[in-house]
Amino acid sequence: MAFEIVATGKAVPPGRVTNDDLAARIDTTDEWIRSHTGIGARHIAAEGVACSDLALEAAENAISMLAEKTGERIEDIKSGLDLIILATTSPDYTGVPSTACVVQDKLNARNAAAFDITACCTGFIYGLEIAAGLLSIAANRKRALVIASEILSHFTDPDDRSTAVLFGDGAAAIIMEKTPCPNEGVNRRGLVQSILAADGSGALSLYIPKGGTRNPFKVGEVLEKLPSMKMDGRAVYNFAVRAITETIEKLLKADNKTIDDIKWIIPHQANARIVSAAQKRFGISDEKIYMNIEEYANTSAASIGIALDELNRAGKLQRGDLILLVGFGAGMTYGGSLIVW
Ligand code: UT7
C-alpha cells in the first residue's frame, strides 16, 4: 500500500507588507533584508483572524481540488476524512482545545480524529509521517487531512528588527490517501522515505519566553509588550545549514539516489542563504529548487506545504516525479520526505 498526496491547498492572507513598509517604521532597509534573507514581502493576517481560519481556508481549498479530481461530493469527502492533523506553533488557544478540533467542527468532518502537533517549522514534515503511520495501522482508515497553519505575526515583536522582518502568516493543507499502489519497486508511489530528527539542546535558540508554565502570566501583572519570539539568529542559522545538508544527504542515501534523480527540492523557506549553502554543497541547480520566500517570508510549518501547492497548481508536478521536502526549525527539529508524485 502507498500513502499518496491526492490534493493540496493553501491560504495566504491578503494583507501584504513589503520591506519598504517595514523600513518606514523600524531601523532596517529593503537592501539589508533582501541581501541577508531573500525576503521581499510577507502576508500578515488582519486582527481577529485566527490560526483555524487560515487552516480552514487551506483545507477547503484542498478538498475542492479532490472533489474536482474524483467527482465526489464535498460533504462526502469531509465526512470520509479519518484524521485531521494540524501542525502549528500559533494555535487558536494555548493548548486547550487543539486547533485541529476547531477545524474539524467547522468542516463538519465528524468522523475524523483531530489533534495538533508542535514541531515548529518542521511541522509539515512531521505531519506527513504521522499521517502515513496512522493510516497504515488501521485497515479502515483511508484519508488524512494534514494542515500546517501559522499566524506568527501574533508572536513577533513588531519593533524587533531581528525577527519582525523574517516571518509571515499562511497555511497549507494536503489530503493523504492510502492507495493499493506499492510503496516499493518501479511502480511505487507516495511517501517513500522519511527522516524525522530533533536536537533539544537548542530549544532556547528560538522560543517564546513568556506565557507557558515555565514563565506564566501572574495575576495583576502589567505587560509592556506582548509575548514574542526571541531568537539567536546565528545559532539557528548554523543549525539550519547543518540540518538541511544532513537531511538531503541521508534521504538520498536511504533511497540509493543522487541529486540528479530528484525533480524538485522544496526546502523550508526560512532564509535563501541557508538554501544556497545546501545548493553549493550538493551542486544543485536553481531550476531544481522551489523558492517563494521573496513573497511570503518564513511561514514556519506552512512554508513547505504552500510551496508544494503552488507547484502542484502550476502543473509542475508530474506523476512519477521524485520530490524531496526538507524542513528545520525551532526545537530544534528537522527532517525530510521523499515523495513519488
Ligand atoms: O525557521 C527558522 C527560523 N529562523 C531562522 O531561519 C533564522 C536563521 N538566522 C538567520 O537567517 C540570520 O541569522 C538572520 C537573517 C536572522 C541575521 O543575519 P546575519 O547575517 O546572521 O546577521 P547578524 O545577526 O550577524 O547581524 C549583522 C548586523 C548586526 O549589526 P552589527 O552588530 O554588525 O552592527 C545586526 O544588528 O545586522 C544587524 N541587523 C539588521 N540590520 C538591518 C539585524 N537585523 C537587521 C535588520 N535590518 N532587520
mmCIF file of C-alpha atoms and ligand atoms in Angstrom:
data_model
loop_
_atom_site.group_PDB
_atom_site.id
_atom_site.type_symbol
_atom_site.label_atom_id
_atom_site.label_comp_id
_atom_site.label_asym_id
_atom_site.label_seq_id
_atom_site.Cartn_x
_atom_site.Cartn_y
_atom_site.Cartn_z
ATOM 1 C CA MET A 1 0.000 0.000 0.000
ATOM 2 C CA ALA A 2 1.091 3.604 -0.667
ATOM 3 C CA PHE A 3 0.451 6.925 1.065
ATOM 4 C CA GLU A 4 -0.198 9.415 -1.705
ATOM 5 C CA ILE A 5 -0.849 13.140 -1.632
ATOM 6 C CA VAL A 6 -4.018 13.381 -3.711
ATOM 7 C CA ALA A 7 -4.817 17.089 -3.216
ATOM 8 C CA THR A 8 -3.163 20.280 -1.980
ATOM 9 C CA GLY A 9 -4.355 23.688 -0.829
ATOM 10 C CA LYS A 10 -3.114 26.924 0.655
ATOM 11 C CA ALA A 11 -4.333 30.140 2.267
ATOM 12 C CA VAL A 12 -2.406 33.377 2.437
ATOM 13 C CA PRO A 13 -3.944 36.480 3.994
ATOM 14 C CA PRO A 14 -4.419 39.437 1.625
ATOM 15 C CA GLY A 15 -2.569 41.956 3.840
ATOM 16 C CA ARG A 16 0.883 42.370 2.247
ATOM 17 C CA VAL A 17 3.737 44.162 4.000
ATOM 18 C CA THR A 18 6.807 44.980 1.907
ATOM 19 C CA ASN A 19 10.342 45.535 3.178
ATOM 20 C CA ASP A 20 9.929 49.240 2.453
ATOM 21 C CA ASP A 21 6.760 49.283 4.600
ATOM 22 C CA LEU A 22 8.841 47.876 7.479
ATOM 23 C CA ALA A 23 11.744 50.242 6.802
ATOM 24 C CA ALA A 24 9.344 53.166 7.174
ATOM 25 C CA ARG A 25 8.704 52.027 10.764
ATOM 26 C CA ILE A 26 11.855 50.293 12.100
ATOM 27 C CA ASP A 27 15.603 50.609 11.603
ATOM 28 C CA THR A 28 16.052 48.353 8.572
ATOM 29 C CA THR A 29 16.264 48.563 4.787
ATOM 30 C CA ASP A 30 14.961 46.631 1.805
ATOM 31 C CA GLU A 31 18.596 46.098 0.803
ATOM 32 C CA TRP A 32 19.555 44.529 4.176
ATOM 33 C CA ILE A 33 16.538 42.221 4.296
ATOM 34 C CA ARG A 34 16.931 41.040 0.696
ATOM 35 C CA SER A 35 20.688 40.513 0.905
ATOM 36 C CA HIS A 36 20.555 38.698 4.277
ATOM 37 C CA THR A 37 17.402 36.610 3.732
ATOM 38 C CA GLY A 38 15.970 36.833 0.183
ATOM 39 C CA ILE A 39 12.692 38.175 1.607
ATOM 40 C CA GLY A 40 10.842 40.951 -0.253
ATOM 41 C CA ALA A 41 7.412 40.863 1.437
ATOM 42 C CA ARG A 42 5.270 38.930 3.876
ATOM 43 C CA HIS A 43 1.495 38.456 4.214
ATOM 44 C CA ILE A 44 0.025 39.377 7.581
ATOM 45 C CA ALA A 45 -3.388 38.305 8.877
ATOM 46 C CA ALA A 46 -5.848 41.014 9.877
ATOM 47 C CA GLU A 47 -6.724 41.426 13.535
ATOM 48 C CA GLY A 48 -9.347 38.870 14.551
ATOM 49 C CA VAL A 49 -8.128 36.218 12.097
ATOM 50 C CA ALA A 50 -7.008 33.092 13.971
ATOM 51 C CA CYS A 51 -4.928 30.055 13.066
ATOM 52 C CA SER A 52 -8.045 27.927 12.428
ATOM 53 C CA ASP A 53 -9.410 30.490 9.945
ATOM 54 C CA LEU A 54 -6.403 30.150 7.658
ATOM 55 C CA ALA A 55 -6.288 26.398 8.302
ATOM 56 C CA LEU A 56 -9.927 26.050 7.274
ATOM 57 C CA GLU A 57 -9.408 28.011 4.050
ATOM 58 C CA ALA A 58 -6.402 25.876 3.089
ATOM 59 C CA ALA A 59 -8.309 22.681 3.939
ATOM 60 C CA GLU A 60 -11.386 23.717 1.887
ATOM 61 C CA ASN A 61 -9.037 24.521 -0.971
ATOM 62 C CA ALA A 62 -7.512 21.013 -0.897
ATOM 63 C CA ILE A 63 -10.932 19.347 -0.504
ATOM 64 C CA SER A 64 -12.267 21.244 -3.562
ATOM 65 C CA MET A 65 -9.276 20.065 -5.582
ATOM 66 C CA LEU A 66 -10.013 16.459 -4.617
ATOM 67 C CA ALA A 67 -13.727 16.848 -5.407
ATOM 68 C CA GLU A 68 -12.883 18.174 -8.879
ATOM 69 C CA LYS A 69 -10.480 15.320 -9.452
ATOM 70 C CA THR A 70 -12.691 12.439 -8.286
ATOM 71 C CA GLY A 71 -16.214 13.803 -8.755
ATOM 72 C CA GLU A 72 -17.048 13.121 -5.106
ATOM 73 C CA ARG A 73 -19.363 15.454 -3.209
ATOM 74 C CA ILE A 74 -17.521 17.885 -0.931
ATOM 75 C CA GLU A 75 -19.635 16.831 2.074
ATOM 76 C CA ASP A 76 -18.777 13.171 1.408
ATOM 77 C CA ILE A 77 -15.058 13.937 1.302
ATOM 78 C CA LYS A 78 -15.355 15.793 4.609
ATOM 79 C CA SER A 79 -17.350 13.129 6.383
ATOM 80 C CA GLY A 80 -14.994 10.485 4.969
ATOM 81 C CA LEU A 81 -11.870 12.020 6.500
ATOM 82 C CA ASP A 82 -10.357 9.718 9.133
ATOM 83 C CA LEU A 83 -7.745 12.086 10.551
ATOM 84 C CA ILE A 84 -7.081 15.799 10.853
ATOM 85 C CA ILE A 85 -3.510 16.568 11.891
ATOM 86 C CA LEU A 86 -2.711 20.252 12.312
ATOM 87 C CA ALA A 87 0.869 21.472 12.679
ATOM 88 C CA THR A 88 1.179 24.889 14.295
ATOM 89 C CA THR A 89 3.177 26.983 16.721
ATOM 90 C CA SER A 90 0.479 29.657 16.814
ATOM 91 C CA PRO A 91 -2.743 27.855 17.810
ATOM 92 C CA ASP A 92 -6.142 29.499 18.386
ATOM 93 C CA TYR A 93 -5.907 28.733 22.119
ATOM 94 C CA THR A 94 -2.946 27.911 24.355
ATOM 95 C CA GLY A 95 -3.245 24.143 24.100
ATOM 96 C CA VAL A 96 -6.902 23.663 25.066
ATOM 97 C CA PRO A 97 -8.621 22.801 22.791
ATOM 98 C CA SER A 98 -6.462 21.807 19.838
ATOM 99 C CA THR A 99 -6.903 23.960 16.732
ATOM 100 C CA ALA A 100 -7.462 20.728 14.782
ATOM 101 C CA CYS A 101 -10.705 20.180 16.726
ATOM 102 C CA VAL A 102 -11.889 23.701 15.882
ATOM 103 C CA VAL A 103 -11.232 22.967 12.202
ATOM 104 C CA GLN A 104 -12.907 19.543 12.425
ATOM 105 C CA ASP A 105 -16.073 21.219 13.657
ATOM 106 C CA LYS A 106 -16.010 23.975 11.031
ATOM 107 C CA LEU A 107 -15.512 21.395 8.272
ATOM 108 C CA ASN A 108 -18.155 19.095 9.756
ATOM 109 C CA ALA A 109 -15.625 16.274 9.362
ATOM 110 C CA ARG A 110 -17.477 14.354 12.032
ATOM 111 C CA ASN A 111 -15.695 11.012 11.569
ATOM 112 C CA ALA A 112 -12.153 12.356 11.847
ATOM 113 C CA ALA A 113 -9.865 12.094 14.862
ATOM 114 C CA ALA A 114 -8.229 15.507 15.291
ATOM 115 C CA PHE A 115 -5.109 16.731 17.053
ATOM 116 C CA ASP A 116 -2.313 19.319 16.834
ATOM 117 C CA ILE A 117 1.403 18.745 16.600
ATOM 118 C CA THR A 118 4.156 21.170 17.562
ATOM 119 C CA ALA A 119 7.280 20.624 15.536
ATOM 120 C CA CYS A 120 7.629 24.312 14.598
ATOM 121 C CA CYS A 121 8.972 24.839 11.067
ATOM 122 C CA THR A 122 9.345 21.057 10.584
ATOM 123 C CA GLY A 123 5.653 20.554 11.414
ATOM 124 C CA PHE A 124 4.565 19.745 7.847
ATOM 125 C CA ILE A 125 7.246 17.041 7.510
ATOM 126 C CA TYR A 126 6.357 15.543 10.901
ATOM 127 C CA GLY A 127 2.653 15.691 9.946
ATOM 128 C CA LEU A 128 3.187 13.699 6.736
ATOM 129 C CA GLU A 129 4.893 10.818 8.502
ATOM 130 C CA ILE A 130 2.429 10.790 11.389
ATOM 131 C CA ALA A 131 -0.452 10.671 8.885
ATOM 132 C CA ALA A 132 1.121 7.798 6.924
ATOM 133 C CA GLY A 133 1.854 5.922 10.156
ATOM 134 C CA LEU A 134 -1.678 6.275 11.482
ATOM 135 C CA LEU A 135 -3.236 5.342 8.134
ATOM 136 C CA SER A 136 -1.041 2.250 7.967
ATOM 137 C CA ILE A 137 -2.010 0.783 11.351
ATOM 138 C CA ALA A 138 -5.801 0.634 10.884
ATOM 139 C CA ALA A 139 -7.337 -1.073 7.865
ATOM 140 C CA ASN A 140 -10.461 1.124 7.950
ATOM 141 C CA ARG A 141 -8.551 4.442 7.847
ATOM 142 C CA LYS A 142 -8.225 5.744 4.304
ATOM 143 C CA ARG A 143 -7.751 9.509 4.212
ATOM 144 C CA ALA A 144 -5.921 12.051 6.354
ATOM 145 C CA LEU A 145 -6.043 15.833 6.133
ATOM 146 C CA VAL A 146 -2.690 17.335 7.133
ATOM 147 C CA ILE A 147 -2.754 21.083 7.709
ATOM 148 C CA ALA A 148 0.025 23.487 8.674
ATOM 149 C CA SER A 149 -1.193 26.920 9.726
ATOM 150 C CA GLU A 150 0.623 29.857 11.282
ATOM 151 C CA ILE A 151 -0.142 33.368 12.431
ATOM 152 C CA LEU A 152 3.383 34.090 13.596
ATOM 153 C CA SER A 153 2.784 37.836 13.346
ATOM 154 C CA HIS A 154 0.936 37.417 16.638
ATOM 155 C CA PHE A 155 4.145 36.253 18.348
ATOM 156 C CA THR A 156 6.532 38.643 16.635
ATOM 157 C CA ASP A 157 7.568 41.907 18.261
ATOM 158 C CA PRO A 158 6.920 44.476 15.517
ATOM 159 C CA ASP A 159 9.747 46.645 16.905
ATOM 160 C CA ASP A 160 12.377 43.884 16.978
ATOM 161 C CA ARG A 161 14.148 44.158 13.632
ATOM 162 C CA SER A 162 15.948 40.839 14.164
ATOM 163 C CA THR A 163 12.653 38.889 13.921
ATOM 164 C CA ALA A 164 9.973 41.276 12.562
ATOM 165 C CA VAL A 165 11.431 41.158 9.058
ATOM 166 C CA LEU A 166 11.599 37.357 8.897
ATOM 167 C CA PHE A 167 8.144 35.935 9.484
ATOM 168 C CA GLY A 168 4.816 35.896 7.637
ATOM 169 C CA ASP A 169 1.382 34.283 8.076
ATOM 170 C CA GLY A 170 -0.060 31.472 5.961
ATOM 171 C CA ALA A 171 -1.451 27.954 5.844
ATOM 172 C CA ALA A 172 -1.243 24.853 3.680
ATOM 173 C CA ALA A 173 -3.142 21.581 3.553
ATOM 174 C CA ILE A 174 -2.811 18.223 1.837
ATOM 175 C CA ILE A 175 -5.043 15.174 1.677
ATOM 176 C CA MET A 176 -3.143 11.917 2.036
ATOM 177 C CA GLU A 177 -4.821 8.757 0.836
ATOM 178 C CA LYS A 178 -3.923 5.128 1.456
ATOM 179 C CA THR A 179 -3.957 3.523 -2.007
ATOM 180 C CA PRO A 180 -3.358 0.000 -3.326
ATOM 181 C CA CYS A 181 -0.228 1.179 -5.230
ATOM 182 C CA PRO A 182 3.082 -0.262 -3.991
ATOM 183 C CA ASN A 183 5.464 1.918 -1.967
ATOM 184 C CA GLU A 184 8.473 -0.040 -3.242
ATOM 185 C CA GLY A 185 9.733 -1.048 -6.688
ATOM 186 C CA VAL A 186 9.424 0.711 -10.058
ATOM 187 C CA ASN A 187 5.705 1.491 -9.722
ATOM 188 C CA ARG A 188 5.950 2.850 -6.211
ATOM 189 C CA ARG A 189 4.000 5.965 -5.222
ATOM 190 C CA GLY A 190 3.580 8.404 -2.388
ATOM 191 C CA LEU A 191 5.753 8.881 0.673
ATOM 192 C CA VAL A 192 8.708 6.550 0.181
ATOM 193 C CA GLN A 193 11.321 7.835 2.639
ATOM 194 C CA SER A 194 11.066 9.987 5.727
ATOM 195 C CA ILE A 195 13.533 11.327 8.257
ATOM 196 C CA LEU A 196 12.427 12.988 11.480
ATOM 197 C CA ALA A 197 15.010 14.383 13.883
ATOM 198 C CA ALA A 198 15.432 16.777 16.789
ATOM 199 C CA ASP A 199 18.169 18.367 18.870
ATOM 200 C CA GLY A 200 16.546 19.678 22.016
ATOM 201 C CA SER A 201 19.830 21.154 23.248
ATOM 202 C CA GLY A 202 18.983 24.134 21.020
ATOM 203 C CA ALA A 203 15.485 24.586 22.473
ATOM 204 C CA LEU A 204 16.157 28.112 23.698
ATOM 205 C CA SER A 205 17.761 29.318 20.458
ATOM 206 C CA LEU A 206 14.258 30.224 19.263
ATOM 207 C CA TYR A 207 11.485 30.433 21.815
ATOM 208 C CA ILE A 208 8.660 32.443 23.352
ATOM 209 C CA PRO A 209 9.808 33.064 26.938
ATOM 210 C CA LYS A 210 6.518 34.191 28.428
ATOM 211 C CA GLY A 211 3.062 32.655 28.839
ATOM 212 C CA GLY A 212 3.779 28.932 29.298
ATOM 213 C CA THR A 213 4.091 27.049 32.573
ATOM 214 C CA ARG A 214 7.843 27.849 32.825
ATOM 215 C CA ASN A 215 7.164 31.556 32.988
ATOM 216 C CA PRO A 216 3.409 32.041 33.378
ATOM 217 C CA PHE A 217 1.368 35.221 33.442
ATOM 218 C CA LYS A 218 0.621 36.329 37.003
ATOM 219 C CA VAL A 219 -2.493 37.972 38.352
ATOM 220 C CA GLY A 220 -2.154 41.759 38.246
ATOM 221 C CA GLU A 221 0.984 41.641 36.100
ATOM 222 C CA VAL A 222 1.304 44.529 33.652
ATOM 223 C CA LEU A 223 2.991 43.600 30.367
ATOM 224 C CA GLU A 224 4.945 46.229 28.476
ATOM 225 C CA LYS A 225 4.884 44.095 25.347
ATOM 226 C CA LEU A 226 3.019 41.004 24.151
ATOM 227 C CA PRO A 227 4.959 37.716 24.495
ATOM 228 C CA SER A 228 7.092 37.305 21.375
ATOM 229 C CA MET A 229 9.737 35.098 19.804
ATOM 230 C CA LYS A 230 13.326 35.525 20.938
ATOM 231 C CA MET A 231 15.940 34.186 18.588
ATOM 232 C CA ASP A 232 19.675 33.620 18.494
ATOM 233 C CA GLY A 233 19.764 34.106 14.721
ATOM 234 C CA ARG A 234 23.353 32.964 14.236
ATOM 235 C CA ALA A 235 22.808 29.737 16.236
ATOM 236 C CA VAL A 236 19.637 28.951 14.274
ATOM 237 C CA TYR A 237 21.414 29.742 11.016
ATOM 238 C CA ASN A 238 24.329 27.411 11.752
ATOM 239 C CA PHE A 239 21.978 24.654 12.910
ATOM 240 C CA ALA A 240 19.796 25.103 9.803
ATOM 241 C CA VAL A 241 22.705 24.761 7.360
ATOM 242 C CA ARG A 242 23.796 21.560 9.116
ATOM 243 C CA ALA A 243 20.241 20.207 9.279
ATOM 244 C CA ILE A 244 19.366 20.836 5.621
ATOM 245 C CA THR A 245 22.573 19.296 4.271
ATOM 246 C CA GLU A 246 22.430 16.293 6.626
ATOM 247 C CA THR A 247 18.777 15.621 5.762
ATOM 248 C CA ILE A 248 19.300 15.793 1.988
ATOM 249 C CA GLU A 249 22.334 13.538 2.278
ATOM 250 C CA LYS A 250 20.500 10.953 4.417
ATOM 251 C CA LEU A 251 17.369 10.894 2.253
ATOM 252 C CA LEU A 252 19.390 10.341 -0.918
ATOM 253 C CA LYS A 253 21.428 7.615 0.743
ATOM 254 C CA ALA A 254 18.355 5.872 2.169
ATOM 255 C CA ASP A 255 16.828 5.691 -1.317
ATOM 256 C CA ASN A 256 20.106 4.998 -3.120
ATOM 257 C CA LYS A 257 19.647 8.131 -5.251
ATOM 258 C CA THR A 258 21.662 11.175 -6.335
ATOM 259 C CA ILE A 259 20.527 14.776 -6.711
ATOM 260 C CA ASP A 260 20.116 14.125 -10.447
ATOM 261 C CA ASP A 261 17.236 11.731 -9.703
ATOM 262 C CA ILE A 262 15.266 14.454 -7.886
ATOM 263 C CA LYS A 263 12.797 16.568 -9.894
ATOM 264 C CA TRP A 264 12.103 19.174 -7.213
ATOM 265 C CA ILE A 265 13.615 20.081 -3.872
ATOM 266 C CA ILE A 266 11.201 22.034 -1.690
ATOM 267 C CA PRO A 267 13.057 23.439 1.319
ATOM 268 C CA HIS A 268 11.561 25.219 4.302
ATOM 269 C CA GLN A 269 11.587 28.892 3.296
ATOM 270 C CA ALA A 270 13.500 30.436 6.221
ATOM 271 C CA ASN A 271 16.386 32.176 4.523
ATOM 272 C CA ALA A 272 17.563 31.980 0.902
ATOM 273 C CA ARG A 273 21.174 31.945 2.145
ATOM 274 C CA ILE A 274 20.576 28.738 4.133
ATOM 275 C CA VAL A 275 19.231 27.098 0.972
ATOM 276 C CA SER A 276 22.152 28.457 -1.113
ATOM 277 C CA ALA A 277 24.602 26.825 1.286
ATOM 278 C CA ALA A 278 22.941 23.433 0.659
ATOM 279 C CA GLN A 279 22.780 24.146 -3.076
ATOM 280 C CA LYS A 280 26.544 24.747 -3.195
ATOM 281 C CA ARG A 281 27.292 21.676 -1.093
ATOM 282 C CA PHE A 282 25.395 19.357 -3.485
ATOM 283 C CA GLY A 283 25.830 21.352 -6.723
ATOM 284 C CA ILE A 284 22.056 21.777 -7.119
ATOM 285 C CA SER A 285 20.851 23.973 -9.999
ATOM 286 C CA ASP A 286 18.424 26.849 -9.323
ATOM 287 C CA GLU A 287 15.750 25.199 -11.525
ATOM 288 C CA LYS A 288 15.520 22.215 -9.174
ATOM 289 C CA ILE A 289 14.876 24.235 -6.025
ATOM 290 C CA TYR A 290 11.474 25.829 -5.471
ATOM 291 C CA MET A 291 11.658 29.148 -3.632
ATOM 292 C CA ASN A 292 8.841 31.579 -2.827
ATOM 293 C CA ILE A 293 10.415 33.250 0.222
ATOM 294 C CA GLU A 294 10.550 36.576 -1.597
ATOM 295 C CA GLU A 295 6.750 36.854 -1.471
ATOM 296 C CA TYR A 296 5.806 35.096 1.777
ATOM 297 C CA ALA A 297 8.886 35.236 4.068
ATOM 298 C CA ASN A 298 9.075 32.439 6.659
ATOM 299 C CA THR A 299 5.615 30.979 7.338
ATOM 300 C CA SER A 300 7.078 28.325 9.659
ATOM 301 C CA ALA A 301 5.208 24.979 9.475
ATOM 302 C CA ALA A 302 3.201 26.179 6.456
ATOM 303 C CA SER A 303 6.062 27.109 4.136
ATOM 304 C CA ILE A 304 6.779 23.710 2.531
ATOM 305 C CA GLY A 305 3.064 22.998 2.022
ATOM 306 C CA ILE A 306 2.444 26.402 0.423
ATOM 307 C CA ALA A 307 5.314 25.765 -1.986
ATOM 308 C CA LEU A 308 4.026 22.251 -2.761
ATOM 309 C CA ASP A 309 0.556 23.615 -3.546
ATOM 310 C CA GLU A 310 1.974 26.319 -5.831
ATOM 311 C CA LEU A 311 3.987 23.769 -7.802
ATOM 312 C CA ASN A 312 1.018 21.411 -7.990
ATOM 313 C CA ARG A 313 -1.416 24.068 -9.203
ATOM 314 C CA ALA A 314 1.113 25.303 -11.753
ATOM 315 C CA GLY A 315 1.080 21.775 -13.230
ATOM 316 C CA LYS A 316 4.783 21.334 -12.498
ATOM 317 C CA LEU A 317 4.443 18.020 -10.654
ATOM 318 C CA GLN A 318 4.113 15.033 -12.993
ATOM 319 C CA ARG A 319 3.110 11.541 -11.964
ATOM 320 C CA GLY A 320 6.275 9.628 -11.093
ATOM 321 C CA ASP A 321 8.390 12.717 -10.237
ATOM 322 C CA LEU A 322 10.648 12.253 -7.218
ATOM 323 C CA ILE A 323 10.265 15.217 -4.853
ATOM 324 C CA LEU A 324 12.407 15.976 -1.834
ATOM 325 C CA LEU A 325 10.971 18.074 1.010
ATOM 326 C CA VAL A 326 13.290 19.314 3.762
ATOM 327 C CA GLY A 327 12.435 21.237 6.933
ATOM 328 C CA PHE A 328 14.200 22.596 10.013
ATOM 329 C CA GLY A 329 13.310 24.935 12.813
ATOM 330 C CA ALA A 330 12.750 25.641 16.466
ATOM 331 C CA GLY A 331 13.006 22.801 18.896
ATOM 332 C CA MET A 332 15.393 22.351 17.229
ATOM 333 C CA THR A 333 13.639 19.977 14.848
ATOM 334 C CA TYR A 334 14.496 18.862 11.351
ATOM 335 C CA GLY A 335 13.607 16.233 8.814
ATOM 336 C CA GLY A 336 12.610 15.490 5.266
ATOM 337 C CA SER A 337 10.477 13.362 2.976
ATOM 338 C CA LEU A 338 10.931 11.740 -0.403
ATOM 339 C CA ILE A 339 7.706 11.527 -2.360
ATOM 340 C CA VAL A 340 6.966 9.840 -5.665
ATOM 341 C CA TRP A 341 4.202 12.040 -7.085
HETATM 342 O O1 UT7 B 1 12.583 28.727 10.673
HETATM 343 C C1 UT7 B 1 13.744 29.048 11.382
HETATM 344 C C2 UT7 B 1 13.611 30.468 11.836
HETATM 345 N N1 UT7 B 1 14.773 31.258 11.944
HETATM 346 C C3 UT7 B 1 15.725 31.411 11.005
HETATM 347 O O2 UT7 B 1 15.740 30.809 9.976
HETATM 348 C C4 UT7 B 1 16.804 32.432 11.299
HETATM 349 C C5 UT7 B 1 18.188 31.933 10.953
HETATM 350 N N2 UT7 B 1 19.116 33.048 11.007
HETATM 351 C C6 UT7 B 1 19.200 33.937 10.011
HETATM 352 O O3 UT7 B 1 18.515 33.804 8.998
HETATM 353 C C7 UT7 B 1 20.183 35.057 10.135
HETATM 354 O O4 UT7 B 1 20.999 34.828 11.269
HETATM 355 C C8 UT7 B 1 19.494 36.462 10.273
HETATM 356 C C9 UT7 B 1 18.852 36.818 8.939
HETATM 357 C C10 UT7 B 1 18.453 36.427 11.361
HETATM 358 C C11 UT7 B 1 20.552 37.511 10.598
HETATM 359 O O5 UT7 B 1 21.530 37.567 9.577
HETATM 360 P P1 UT7 B 1 23.069 37.638 9.993
HETATM 361 O O6 UT7 B 1 23.843 37.752 8.742
HETATM 362 O O7 UT7 B 1 23.342 36.444 10.878
HETATM 363 O O8 UT7 B 1 23.128 38.998 10.766
HETATM 364 P P2 UT7 B 1 23.612 39.261 12.243
HETATM 365 O O9 UT7 B 1 22.588 38.797 13.220
HETATM 366 O O10 UT7 B 1 25.019 38.744 12.405
HETATM 367 O O11 UT7 B 1 23.625 40.837 12.272
HETATM 368 C C12 UT7 B 1 24.509 41.581 11.422
HETATM 369 C C13 UT7 B 1 24.197 43.032 11.621
HETATM 370 C C14 UT7 B 1 24.087 43.448 13.083
HETATM 371 O O12 UT7 B 1 24.613 44.769 13.196
HETATM 372 P P3 UT7 B 1 26.105 44.995 13.736
HETATM 373 O O13 UT7 B 1 26.096 44.398 15.125
HETATM 374 O O14 UT7 B 1 27.002 44.290 12.797
HETATM 375 O O15 UT7 B 1 26.232 46.491 13.718
HETATM 376 C C15 UT7 B 1 22.601 43.500 13.348
HETATM 377 O O16 UT7 B 1 22.264 44.385 14.367
HETATM 378 O O17 UT7 B 1 22.917 43.317 11.041
HETATM 379 C C16 UT7 B 1 22.092 43.982 12.019
HETATM 380 N N3 UT7 B 1 20.712 43.627 11.769
HETATM 381 C C17 UT7 B 1 19.942 44.324 10.926
HETATM 382 N N4 UT7 B 1 20.166 45.415 10.195
HETATM 383 C C18 UT7 B 1 19.170 45.877 9.424
HETATM 384 C C19 UT7 B 1 19.993 42.597 12.275
HETATM 385 N N5 UT7 B 1 18.745 42.602 11.789
HETATM 386 C C20 UT7 B 1 18.691 43.672 10.937
HETATM 387 C C21 UT7 B 1 17.663 44.208 10.121
HETATM 388 N N6 UT7 B 1 17.960 45.318 9.384
HETATM 389 N N7 UT7 B 1 16.435 43.665 10.046
#
